Amino acid sequence: MPANIQAFRSSLLHFTADPAASPDAHHWHQDGLLVVEGGKVKAAGDYAALHPTLPPDTPVTDYRGKLITPGFIDTHIHYPQTDMIASPAPGLLPWLDNFTFPTERRFEDPAHAAAVAEFFLDELLRNGTTTALVYCTVHPQSVDAFFDASSKRGLRMAAGKVLMDRHCPDFLQDCAETGGRDSEALIRRWHGKARQLYALTPRFAPTSTEAQLQVAGELARAYPDVYVQSHVSENQDECRWAMDLFPGARSYLDVYDRYGLLRPRAVYGHCIWLDDDDRARMAATGTAAAICPTSNLFLGSGLFDFAKADQAGMLLSLATDVGAGTSFSMLQTMNEAYKVARLQGSYLPALRMFYLATLGAARSLQLQGTIGNFATGVEADFIVLDPQATPLLARRTSHCNSLEEWLFALALLGDDRAVAASYAQGRLVHERVAEAAPD
Ligand code: GUN
Ligand code: ZN
């Protein structure tokens, strides 16, 4: 058997550009073959053209009737909030006080953090998400637990310790100095170790003092290849609060700008109540927006404006924002993104939604060429989607007149049941077990 080469036969879909900007952005092979060597993509194309080029006896896994896409990338999610998903509250700020902070307190215990990290990664993989940009808690041990679990599974994940030195309970508060020191130690321990990447994580401007944002900005300058993640302009009460706390700033986003926290590899969740100057500034600085529709509808935060974001040329991707987000599924996130766009007078084709959940997210993370599509040499993180996963999906997808219609049905009706398998670096990391038929 040829060392290290394997192939997967299926329909294939991936992107080399944004379908909103280029008609040739997507690559579709009805009867396709994905060839993987040493955990990286060696080739992706038509089965008929590629199969004869394989060394004899190359193992070919037969997924005919299914769809292989790059693994989904979720650019904003909180692993410690797994256990409090679907907790009711009248808006963001009471939700944080009543559910989030008490839940995050438990991550001072490394055993608890390790157990939740394992469950969380199982859940991501069950949903076809192979990379995520993840919030841990204020406790450094919550980061160690997460990266330990991720690196053992060979996953590419980005994560960081929350920085929070005011307007939170004492039991979750760090300070500018210790928060900075702990973050730097975690960068040295984890950033670039195997597939792990570090993210500086000031929770949001209202829970950091000026001193803490200053330290975060200094670290962001000292380590330009680490990520920065935070929340901005999610909810109108939060926006008013941020402006009260930073009266010198032109806007809520401008608070981060003043501390050097807008730059490539900076990813801000929500971005709903931005103005045109903010959008232009995000685009000019290479700062990315993580769009979190299930969360925004759940908390009643508002509707992301796709048209204005596109006009400004912002980097965009989709994200779940679990635990305010109500699903780990990027398919369900597409479903809600589509409706948010409609309510704002925009239209999101299915092709665009699959782009935003794969290559668009990789670009937002400056990881194009590493993950997010099937270009030669890209890490072979991919998923197998089953258009017949449920009776309704099977019925709806059996009579589609176009690829767009077929993908749209998969996005709107699909969830974890539609993910037949997930692979990381060509290795099977999740396989869906068929449900037992009722007696
Ligand atoms: N703003 C500050 N912290 C959070 C959080 O944990 N979730 C959401 N959705 N918004 C936030
Ligand atoms: Zn969030």
Coordinates of C-alpha atoms and ligand atoms in Angstrom, one line a residue:
M1 CA 0.0 0.0 0.0
P2 CA 1.4 3.4 -0.9
A3 CA 2.6 5.1 2.3
N4 CA 0.4 7.8 3.6
I5 CA -1.8 8.3 0.6
Q6 CA -5.5 7.9 0.8
A7 CA -8.4 9.0 -1.3
F8 CA -12.1 9.8 -0.8
R9 CA -14.7 9.5 -3.5
S10 CA -17.7 11.9 -3.2
S11 CA -19.2 15.1 -4.5
L12 CA -16.7 17.8 -3.6
L13 CA -17.3 21.5 -3.0
H14 CA -14.7 24.1 -2.0
F15 CA -13.8 27.7 -2.7
T16 CA -10.8 29.7 -4.0
A17 CA -12.6 33.1 -3.7
D18 CA -15.7 34.8 -2.3
P19 CA -18.7 33.9 -4.5
A20 CA -20.0 37.4 -3.9
A21 CA -17.0 38.8 -5.7
S22 CA -16.2 36.2 -8.4
P23 CA -18.4 33.9 -10.5
D24 CA -15.6 31.3 -10.5
A25 CA -15.1 31.2 -6.8
H26 CA -16.5 27.7 -6.2
H27 CA -15.1 24.4 -7.4
W28 CA -17.7 21.6 -7.7
H29 CA -17.1 18.0 -8.7
Q30 CA -20.3 15.9 -8.8
D31 CA -18.2 12.7 -8.9
G32 CA -15.1 13.9 -7.2
L33 CA -12.0 12.6 -5.6
L34 CA -10.1 14.1 -2.7
V35 CA -6.5 12.8 -2.4
V36 CA -4.7 13.2 0.9
E37 CA -1.0 12.6 1.5
G38 CA 0.6 13.0 4.9
G39 CA -2.4 14.8 6.3
K40 CA -2.5 17.4 3.6
V41 CA -4.5 17.8 0.4
K42 CA -2.6 16.3 -2.6
A43 CA -5.3 16.9 -5.1
A44 CA -9.0 17.5 -5.5
G45 CA -10.9 17.0 -8.7
D46 CA -13.0 14.8 -10.9
Y47 CA -12.8 11.1 -10.0
A48 CA -12.4 10.1 -13.7
A49 CA -9.4 12.3 -14.1
L50 CA -7.7 11.7 -10.8
H51 CA -8.2 8.1 -10.0
P52 CA -5.9 6.8 -12.8
T53 CA -3.1 9.0 -11.4
L54 CA -3.1 7.3 -8.0
P55 CA -0.5 4.7 -7.1
P56 CA -1.9 1.2 -7.3
D57 CA -3.6 -0.1 -4.2
T58 CA -4.3 3.5 -2.8
P59 CA -7.2 3.0 -0.4
V60 CA -10.3 4.8 -1.7
T61 CA -13.1 5.5 0.8
D62 CA -16.4 5.5 -1.0
Y63 CA -18.7 8.3 0.0
R64 CA -20.7 8.4 -3.2
G65 CA -24.1 10.2 -2.7
K66 CA -22.6 12.4 -0.1
L67 CA -20.8 15.8 -0.1
I68 CA -17.3 16.5 1.1
T69 CA -16.5 20.1 2.0
P70 CA -13.7 21.6 4.0
G71 CA -14.4 21.4 7.8
F72 CA -16.4 24.2 9.1
I73 CA -14.6 27.0 11.0
D74 CA -16.5 28.7 13.8
T75 CA -14.9 32.1 14.5
H76 CA -16.5 32.9 17.8
I77 CA -17.5 30.4 20.5
H78 CA -17.2 30.1 24.3
Y79 CA -16.3 26.5 25.4
P80 CA -17.1 27.2 29.1
Q81 CA -20.7 28.2 28.2
T82 CA -21.5 24.7 26.9
D83 CA -23.4 23.7 30.0
M84 CA -25.5 26.9 30.0
I85 CA -26.7 26.9 26.4
A86 CA -30.4 27.8 26.2
S87 CA -30.5 29.8 29.4
P88 CA -33.3 32.4 29.3
A89 CA -32.7 36.1 30.0
P90 CA -34.1 39.4 28.9
G91 CA -30.9 40.5 27.0
L92 CA -27.2 40.3 27.1
L93 CA -26.3 42.1 30.4
P94 CA -28.7 40.1 32.7
W95 CA -27.8 36.9 30.8
L96 CA -24.1 37.6 31.7
D97 CA -24.9 38.3 35.4
N98 CA -27.4 35.5 36.0
F99 CA -26.0 32.6 34.0
T100 CA -22.6 33.2 32.4
F101 CA -20.5 34.4 35.3
P102 CA -21.6 31.7 37.8
T103 CA -21.0 29.0 35.1
E104 CA -17.6 30.3 34.2
R105 CA -16.6 30.3 37.9
R106 CA -16.5 26.5 37.8
F107 CA -13.4 26.6 35.5
E108 CA -11.1 27.4 38.4
D109 CA -11.3 23.6 38.8
P110 CA -8.9 22.0 36.1
A111 CA -10.8 18.7 36.3
H112 CA -14.1 20.4 35.4
A113 CA -12.4 22.4 32.7
A114 CA -10.9 19.2 31.2
A115 CA -14.3 17.4 31.2
V116 CA -16.1 20.3 29.5
A117 CA -13.3 20.7 26.9
E118 CA -13.7 17.0 25.9
F119 CA -17.5 17.3 25.6
F120 CA -17.2 20.6 23.7
L121 CA -14.7 19.1 21.2
D122 CA -16.9 16.1 20.7
E123 CA -19.8 18.4 20.0
L124 CA -17.8 20.6 17.5
L125 CA -16.8 17.5 15.6
R126 CA -20.3 16.0 15.6
N127 CA -21.3 19.2 13.9
G128 CA -18.5 19.2 11.4
T129 CA -16.6 22.1 12.9
T130 CA -12.9 21.3 12.7
T131 CA -11.5 24.7 13.7
A132 CA -12.8 27.3 16.1
L133 CA -11.7 30.6 17.7
V134 CA -12.6 29.9 21.3
Y135 CA -13.0 31.9 24.5
C136 CA -11.9 30.2 27.7
T137 CA -12.4 31.8 31.1
V138 CA -10.3 34.1 33.2
H139 CA -8.5 31.1 34.7
P140 CA -5.3 30.1 32.9
Q141 CA -6.0 26.5 33.8
S142 CA -9.1 26.7 31.5
V143 CA -6.8 27.4 28.6
D144 CA -4.4 24.6 29.5
A145 CA -7.3 22.2 29.7
F146 CA -8.6 23.3 26.3
F147 CA -5.3 23.1 24.4
D148 CA -4.4 19.8 26.1
A149 CA -7.6 18.3 24.8
S150 CA -7.3 19.8 21.3
S151 CA -3.7 18.9 20.8
K152 CA -4.3 15.3 21.8
R153 CA -6.9 15.1 19.1
G154 CA -4.6 16.8 16.5
L155 CA -7.1 19.6 15.9
R156 CA -6.3 23.2 14.7
M157 CA -7.8 25.4 17.4
A158 CA -7.3 29.0 18.5
A159 CA -8.2 30.0 22.1
G160 CA -7.3 32.4 24.9
K161 CA -7.7 33.4 28.5
V162 CA -10.4 36.0 29.1
L163 CA -9.0 39.3 30.4
M164 CA -11.5 41.0 32.8
D165 CA -10.5 43.3 35.5
R166 CA -13.7 45.2 36.4
H167 CA -17.5 45.1 36.3
C168 CA -17.6 41.4 37.0
P169 CA -17.8 39.3 40.2
D170 CA -14.6 39.2 42.3
F171 CA -14.3 35.5 41.7
L172 CA -13.7 36.1 38.0
Q173 CA -11.6 39.2 38.1
D174 CA -7.9 39.4 37.1
C175 CA -5.9 42.6 37.0
A176 CA -4.0 44.4 34.3
E177 CA -0.6 43.0 35.5
T178 CA -1.5 39.4 36.2
G179 CA -3.8 39.1 33.2
G180 CA -1.0 40.3 31.0
R181 CA 1.6 38.0 32.6
D182 CA -0.7 35.0 32.4
S183 CA -1.5 35.7 28.8
E184 CA 2.1 35.9 27.8
A185 CA 3.0 32.7 29.6
L186 CA 0.1 31.0 27.8
I187 CA 1.4 32.4 24.4
R188 CA 4.8 30.9 25.1
R189 CA 3.3 27.6 26.2
W190 CA 0.8 27.0 23.4
H191 CA 1.1 29.4 20.4
G192 CA 2.4 27.4 17.5
K193 CA 2.6 24.2 19.5
A194 CA 1.5 21.6 17.0
R195 CA -1.7 23.1 15.6
Q196 CA -2.6 25.3 18.6
L197 CA -2.9 29.1 18.2
Y198 CA -3.2 31.7 21.0
A199 CA -5.8 34.5 21.1
L200 CA -5.5 37.6 23.4
T201 CA -9.1 37.8 24.8
P202 CA -10.2 41.0 26.5
R203 CA -13.9 39.9 27.1
F204 CA -15.3 43.3 26.0
A205 CA -14.4 46.9 26.7
P206 CA -16.8 47.4 29.6
T207 CA -15.0 44.6 31.7
S208 CA -11.5 45.9 31.1
T209 CA -9.8 49.0 32.6
E210 CA -7.8 51.3 30.4
A211 CA -4.7 49.8 32.0
Q212 CA -5.8 46.3 30.9
L213 CA -6.6 47.3 27.3
Q214 CA -3.2 49.0 27.2
V215 CA -1.5 45.7 28.3
A216 CA -3.5 43.8 25.7
G217 CA -2.5 46.3 23.0
E218 CA 1.2 46.0 24.0
L219 CA 1.0 42.2 23.8
A220 CA -0.8 42.4 20.4
R221 CA 2.1 44.5 19.1
A222 CA 4.7 42.2 20.6
Y223 CA 3.1 39.1 19.2
P224 CA 1.7 40.0 15.8
D225 CA 0.9 36.5 14.8
V226 CA -1.3 35.8 17.8
Y227 CA -5.1 36.5 17.5
V228 CA -7.1 39.2 19.3
Q229 CA -10.7 38.4 20.0
S230 CA -13.4 40.4 21.7
H231 CA -17.0 41.5 21.4
V232 CA -18.2 44.8 20.0
S233 CA -21.6 46.6 19.3
E234 CA -23.7 43.6 20.1
N235 CA -26.5 45.2 22.1
Q236 CA -27.7 48.8 22.4
D237 CA -27.5 48.9 26.2
E238 CA -23.9 47.5 26.0
C239 CA -23.0 50.2 23.4
R240 CA -24.4 53.0 25.7
W241 CA -22.5 51.5 28.6
A242 CA -19.2 51.4 26.6
M243 CA -19.6 55.0 25.6
D244 CA -20.2 56.1 29.2
L245 CA -17.1 54.3 30.3
F246 CA -14.9 55.6 27.5
P247 CA -16.2 59.2 26.9
G248 CA -13.2 60.2 24.8
A249 CA -13.8 57.5 22.2
R250 CA -15.5 58.3 18.9
S251 CA -17.4 55.0 19.0
Y252 CA -17.4 51.7 20.8
L253 CA -15.1 50.2 18.1
D254 CA -12.8 53.2 18.5
V255 CA -12.0 52.1 22.1
Y256 CA -10.3 49.1 20.7
D257 CA -8.6 51.1 18.0
R258 CA -7.1 53.4 20.5
Y259 CA -5.3 50.5 22.2
G260 CA -4.0 49.0 19.0
L261 CA -6.5 46.1 19.0
L262 CA -7.7 46.5 15.4
R263 CA -5.3 44.6 13.1
P264 CA -5.0 41.5 11.0
R265 CA -5.9 38.4 13.2
A266 CA -8.2 40.5 15.3
V267 CA -11.8 39.1 15.2
Y268 CA -14.7 40.9 16.8
G269 CA -18.0 39.1 17.6
H270 CA -21.4 40.7 16.5
C271 CA -20.6 44.1 14.9
I272 CA -24.3 45.0 14.7
W273 CA -24.4 48.6 15.8
L274 CA -21.4 49.9 13.9
D275 CA -21.5 53.0 11.8
D276 CA -20.0 53.5 8.4
D277 CA -16.7 54.9 9.8
D278 CA -16.4 51.8 12.0
R279 CA -16.9 49.5 9.1
A280 CA -14.4 51.4 7.0
R281 CA -11.9 51.2 9.9
M282 CA -12.4 47.4 10.3
A283 CA -11.8 46.9 6.5
A284 CA -8.7 49.2 6.5
T285 CA -7.1 47.5 9.4
G286 CA -7.8 43.9 8.3
T287 CA -10.0 43.4 11.4
A288 CA -12.6 40.6 10.9
A289 CA -16.3 40.5 12.0
A290 CA -17.7 37.2 13.3
I291 CA -21.4 37.1 12.6
C292 CA -23.4 35.3 15.2
P293 CA -27.1 35.1 14.1
T294 CA -28.5 32.4 16.5
S295 CA -27.1 34.4 19.4
N296 CA -28.3 37.8 18.1
L297 CA -31.8 36.5 17.6
F298 CA -31.8 34.6 21.0
L299 CA -30.7 37.6 23.0
G300 CA -32.7 40.1 20.8
S301 CA -29.4 42.0 20.2
G302 CA -30.1 43.1 16.6
L303 CA -29.6 42.2 13.0
F304 CA -26.2 42.1 11.3
D305 CA -26.1 44.3 8.1
F306 CA -24.5 42.2 5.4
A307 CA -25.0 44.9 2.7
K308 CA -23.1 47.6 4.6
A309 CA -20.4 45.2 5.6
D310 CA -19.9 44.1 2.0
Q311 CA -19.9 47.7 0.8
A312 CA -17.1 48.5 3.3
G313 CA -15.1 45.4 2.2
M314 CA -15.0 43.8 5.7
L315 CA -13.6 40.3 6.3
L316 CA -16.7 38.2 7.3
S317 CA -17.4 34.8 8.7
L318 CA -20.1 33.0 10.5
A319 CA -20.0 31.9 14.1
T320 CA -22.2 30.2 16.7
D321 CA -21.4 32.2 19.9
V322 CA -22.4 29.3 22.0
G323 CA -23.7 29.6 24.8
A324 CA -25.7 32.7 23.7
G325 CA -25.8 31.0 20.4
T326 CA -28.4 28.2 20.4
S327 CA -26.7 25.6 18.2
F328 CA -23.2 24.2 17.6
S329 CA -24.3 23.6 14.0
M330 CA -22.8 25.8 11.3
L331 CA -25.7 24.6 9.1
Q332 CA -28.2 25.9 11.6
T333 CA -26.1 29.1 11.8
M334 CA -26.4 29.5 8.0
N335 CA -30.2 28.9 8.4
E336 CA -30.5 31.8 10.8
A337 CA -28.0 34.0 8.9
Y338 CA -30.1 33.7 5.8
K339 CA -33.2 35.0 7.7
V340 CA -31.2 37.8 9.3
A341 CA -30.0 38.9 5.9
R342 CA -33.6 38.8 4.6
L343 CA -34.9 41.0 7.4
Q344 CA -32.2 43.5 6.6
G345 CA -33.1 43.5 2.9
S346 CA -30.1 41.4 1.8
Y347 CA -29.9 38.0 0.2
L348 CA -27.4 35.3 1.1
P349 CA -27.0 32.6 -1.4
A350 CA -26.2 29.1 -0.1
L351 CA -22.8 29.2 -1.9
R352 CA -21.9 32.3 0.0
M353 CA -22.9 30.8 3.3
F354 CA -20.7 27.7 2.7
Y355 CA -17.9 30.1 1.7
L356 CA -18.4 32.1 4.9
A357 CA -18.2 28.9 7.0
T358 CA -15.0 27.7 5.3
L359 CA -12.6 29.8 3.2
G360 CA -14.2 33.1 4.4
A361 CA -13.4 32.1 8.0
A362 CA -9.9 30.9 7.1
R363 CA -9.2 34.3 5.5
S364 CA -10.6 36.1 8.5
L365 CA -8.1 34.2 10.6
Q366 CA -5.3 34.7 8.0
L367 CA -5.2 30.9 7.7
Q368 CA -5.9 30.7 3.9
G369 CA -3.4 28.2 2.5
T370 CA -3.4 26.3 5.8
I371 CA -7.1 25.4 6.2
G372 CA -10.4 26.2 4.6
N373 CA -10.3 24.7 1.1
F374 CA -8.8 21.9 -1.0
A375 CA -5.9 23.7 -2.6
T376 CA -2.8 21.5 -2.8
G377 CA -0.8 21.5 0.5
V378 CA -3.7 22.6 2.7
E379 CA -4.3 20.6 5.9
A380 CA -6.8 17.9 5.1
D381 CA -9.6 18.9 7.6
F382 CA -12.8 18.0 5.9
I383 CA -16.3 16.7 6.5
V384 CA -18.8 14.4 4.8
L385 CA -22.3 15.8 4.6
D386 CA -25.2 13.4 4.0
P387 CA -28.1 15.0 2.0
Q388 CA -30.2 12.0 3.0
A389 CA -29.6 12.2 6.7
T390 CA -33.2 12.7 7.6
P391 CA -36.4 11.7 5.7
L392 CA -37.2 15.3 5.1
L393 CA -33.7 16.2 3.8
A394 CA -33.8 13.1 1.6
R395 CA -37.1 14.1 0.1
R396 CA -36.2 17.7 -0.4
T397 CA -32.8 17.1 -1.9
S398 CA -34.0 14.4 -4.2
H399 CA -35.6 16.9 -6.6
C400 CA -33.4 20.0 -6.9
N401 CA -32.8 21.8 -10.2
S402 CA -29.4 23.4 -9.3
L403 CA -26.4 23.1 -7.0
E404 CA -27.6 26.3 -5.3
E405 CA -31.0 24.8 -4.5
W406 CA -29.5 21.6 -3.2
L407 CA -27.0 23.4 -0.9
F408 CA -29.7 25.7 0.3
A409 CA -31.9 22.7 1.4
L410 CA -28.8 21.2 3.2
A411 CA -28.1 24.5 5.0
L412 CA -31.7 25.2 6.0
L413 CA -32.7 21.7 7.0
G414 CA -29.4 20.3 8.1
D415 CA -27.8 20.0 11.5
D416 CA -25.5 17.5 13.3
R417 CA -27.5 14.6 11.8
A418 CA -26.3 15.7 8.4
V419 CA -22.6 15.3 9.4
A420 CA -21.7 11.7 8.5
A421 CA -18.0 12.1 9.3
S422 CA -15.4 14.6 10.3
Y423 CA -11.7 14.3 9.4
A424 CA -8.6 16.2 10.8
Q425 CA -5.4 16.0 8.8
G426 CA -6.9 13.1 6.9
R427 CA -7.8 11.2 10.1
L428 CA -11.3 10.2 11.1
V429 CA -12.2 12.1 14.2
H430 CA -16.0 11.7 14.2
E431 CA -18.3 9.2 12.5
R432 CA -22.1 9.5 12.9
V433 CA -23.7 6.4 14.3
A434 CA -27.0 5.7 12.6
E435 CA -29.9 5.9 15.0
A436 CA -31.6 2.6 15.9
A437 CA -34.9 2.1 14.2
P438 CA -37.8 2.2 16.6
D439 CA -39.2 -1.3 17.5
Ligands
GUN1 N1 -20.2 40.2 25.7 C1 -19.3 40.0 26.8 N2 -19.3 38.7 27.1 C2 -20.1 38.1 26.3 C3 -20.4 36.7 26.2 O1 -19.9 35.8 26.9 N3 -21.4 36.4 25.3 C4 -21.9 37.3 24.4 N4 -22.8 36.9 23.5 N5 -21.6 38.6 24.5 C5 -20.7 39.0 25.5
ZN2 ZN -19.4 35.7 22.5

